Amino acid sequence: MVNAENPSLQTGSPVIATGVSQRFGSNTVLKTIDLNVAPGEVVALLGPSGCGKTTLLRLLAGLSRPTTGSIHIGDQLVADAGGGTFVPPERRSIGMVFQDYALWPHMTVAQNVGFPLEMQNVGSAERDTRIAEALGMVGLAHVADRQPGTLSGGQQQRVALARAIVSRPRLVLFDEPLSNLDRELRESLVVDIASLLRKLGMTAVYVTHDHGEAFAIADRVAILHSGNILQIDAPEQLVGNPSSPIVVDFLKLGLVLPADVQGGDLMIGGGARRLSPPAGLVNGSRSGQLFLPRSALLPSNGGNRVAAGHAISGTVVHSMFRGDGYAVQMRFDNDISLEMFSTTRLGDGTIHDLDISWDRAFWFPHEDVQTDHTHNA
Amino acid sequence: MRLTSLKSRVFGNGGMIFAAVAPVLTLLVAFPLLFVVLQAIFPDIARGIFANPFSRFVETLFDKHLISWTLNTLMLGGSVVLVSALVAVPLGILRGLFRIPFAGLWDVVFLVPFTIPPYIAALGWIMALQPRGYLEQITGLNFGGFLFSFWGVVFVMTLNVFPVVYFAVSRMVASIGGRYLEAARVSGCPPMRSFWRITLPLTTPAIAASLLLVFAMAIEEFGTPAALAARSGFLVLVTGIEQRLSDYPIDLPGASLLSVILVLIAMAAFVLQNRIVSRRDFQTVSGKPGASRPAELGAWRIPVVMFFAVIGFLGAVMPILSVILTASTRTISGGLAADNFSTDNFTEIFANSGGAMEALGTSLSLGLGAALITGILGTMTAYVVVRQRTVSSRILDFLTLMPNTIPGVVVAVGLILAWNQPWLPITPYNTIGILVLAYCCLLLPYPVRYANAALRQVSVSLEDAARVAGAGGIKVFFRILMPLIFPSILAAMLLVFAVAARELVATILLAPIGTRTVALFIWRQFEQGSVGMGMAMSVMAIAITMTIPVAVAIWARKQGRLF
């Protein structure tokens, strides 16, 4: 038994997925993936729809079988395509929160929450205590006897959360749990889930397509794209050191400009713009993509910076007042646009030069886009 | 200005539509049903006299037939429910949970019984199972004794109605299958246990609701008990009412009281069914069909497919096969001999023997007329009911949906009583108009319900947007609403056409002398022993009611994205 008062006590198990892939017929939805989750760690699987994140989650849950590879939860081998081992979901000691709540409409809230305990043959007296405790943790002790259909969406998802953690599972899985809720509710619930998981020391895998949600909840975030994990890192690391233009693009971290290298200069848009990076940034490659994070673009001091290839000019599409300043949508070369921040309103249609601080720029050479990159810092 | 305000009164809040529809519905639905009740109380109402109320009431109520027919009705309904449950609940659950080989085929096969009028199916079964029927000719087995018994009626009726339960259960189980079962498995519940704890309890309302529907259908059915059991003296309320009205002396008070009892039983079933369907947990479940992943059957594949095949054969293939065989053999006594096969019966139909072509023409025009009238009336009523939520619109809603609970035989009784009132200046009685009234009253619920559902899908803002864009009320109705809801109304009208074109019991009671419809033709040919021609007509009736909807659906699809 875990003492809720003792936050240091960890109930979560490590999760190790090795060489896991899934194919449906000729359609590969998940390429060979490795994923290690430490005990008590929360990992978010982040990516656009169809990237394979939900597939991976269902493999961890045992709701589908991997085509190749193996999965361990704790010491238990739960799936091994090679050896034919497959442990069904009900014998994996996991909890799961679904996008559409999936509360059973013929049971009360308390019966829903108590169901996993009932399956473990927990006696009714202890069950009642633990149901009350779990409902208390999600702030819904007062709705125990209601039917789930009478609750709001946010409340239903809290009940589903209580059901997922009530039996102190080794692993809790979240399948886009907040995407049916409105923004305000999402933001408050994500904090509640994050702190609850930390308090209980639970291992969790959290699928989402919203990077704000992923950054808010996870110790590490895995970016999935076309069935691959592109990068798995702490949120700070992802933003500060993205591994590929796709990560940059998905997280909207800044400008990505395809460029050819000519005599040390970067030719953008077939030579429409020339930038002169310091030696060493492109590192001998002939073409690639220049990534300029927002922090590398500063209002120009004037002078000949553009002509010298150390600044870039963009057209303001629109400035939106955001309370503490302006979100400015700017359009750059090749119709690439980026939302910038400004303390003053910039007139629509005006052209502004932005100085490039080269020490913050990244270069993704074409030769090996996926893994290697040079950071001139 | 003046014109706009008039238009907005017409279509804006539905006031004028209400004014137009309310009297028509009153005449069509309330008027005949009122007279069923009045007749049961006032024995001399047929002469327009409100004298001696309840004077025959006790006498009729304690009529020994009344009690035995009521019990027979309940017993028949209950038995059909029981056998349907035994057959269709397992089928539906299997279909919903597992990957069944040829699943799509079984769904189509189980739709077939809906397209065969029950009396034709019953006649088909008679040809197959009676002594010296097709089964005996082929296998030497004679099930005649069984067929013409109570359980024979139950057997044939079950095969006609079980698909209602099958489709309701399989759809419900499949929609539970996805998310609710996954949540249970993840919570530590093994497959068998999650079936008992999650799937079955969540399916129970669907099972109960569909079985109540089956019960209502069974107690309202005339053709099957009349064809199979009336001769052996087994009468239910429906066949009893028909007998009271066709055998001399005609007993109007008795028929009315029997009708009231039948309506009360049917209404109880519908009220109960409605209560189950509108329960919250039923609606939350049926609301969102999840992506379910059917499980594999493994070693059970073959027995399960056999189960589907046997029921499919009995429900869809056997009666039609038997009808076709009878239609294409020269004489019944000749049996299934090669030299007995011929197209004589069809030739005779086309040669208008026995007024066959006239009957066909009459039925098709009646079906078309009923479809048009109910389509227009139903759309107007649905518009008032959906857009104008007032007490009066709710009364309209009730009026149009009530015939749903009223058996055809009762509508016929009501029409006879109402339109024979001596004080009426004109009456459609004894003209073909009375049949139009009967079909419209009986089938109005379909267009109303379809149009209702379609209108609810059309957000009011779509109409508002058209108004803002400069369209007047009438333009909005025809340019925005109609294109959006027409496919649904067309579907309902096809259904009305198909059912009206072959309706039996009301037609038997109401058709003016000398008027023949398809159903009457088949029924009389069978009674008179020219079974082959009756069955040839049945083949054509089934073919028409099956192909016209399909043809219209194909045409509608070709019209493009509108549908």
PDB file of C-alpha atoms in Angstrom, chain B residues 355 358-359 362 430 511-517 520:
ATOM      1  CA  GLY B 355     -58.672  -8.435 -62.857  1.00  0.00           C
ATOM      2  CA  GLU B 358     -56.426  -3.677 -62.516  1.00  0.00           C
ATOM      3  CA  ALA B 359     -55.530  -4.785 -59.017  1.00  0.00           C
ATOM      4  CA  THR B 362     -55.088   0.201 -58.192  1.00  0.00           C
ATOM      5  CA  ASN B 430     -67.679   2.790 -50.468  1.00  0.00           C
ATOM      6  CA  ALA B 511     -62.369  -1.912 -50.068  1.00  0.00           C
ATOM      7  CA  PRO B 512     -65.604  -1.073 -51.899  1.00  0.00           C
ATOM      8  CA  ILE B 513     -67.238  -3.990 -53.639  1.00  0.00           C
ATOM      9  CA  GLY B 514     -65.571  -4.717 -56.951  1.00  0.00           C
ATOM     10  CA  THR B 515     -62.338  -2.941 -56.026  1.00  0.00           C
ATOM     11  CA  ARG B 516     -59.318  -5.178 -56.160  1.00  0.00           C
ATOM     12  CA  THR B 517     -55.831  -4.447 -54.834  1.00  0.00           C
ATOM     13  CA  LEU B 520     -56.914  -8.594 -51.966  1.00  0.00           C
TER      14      LEU B 520
END
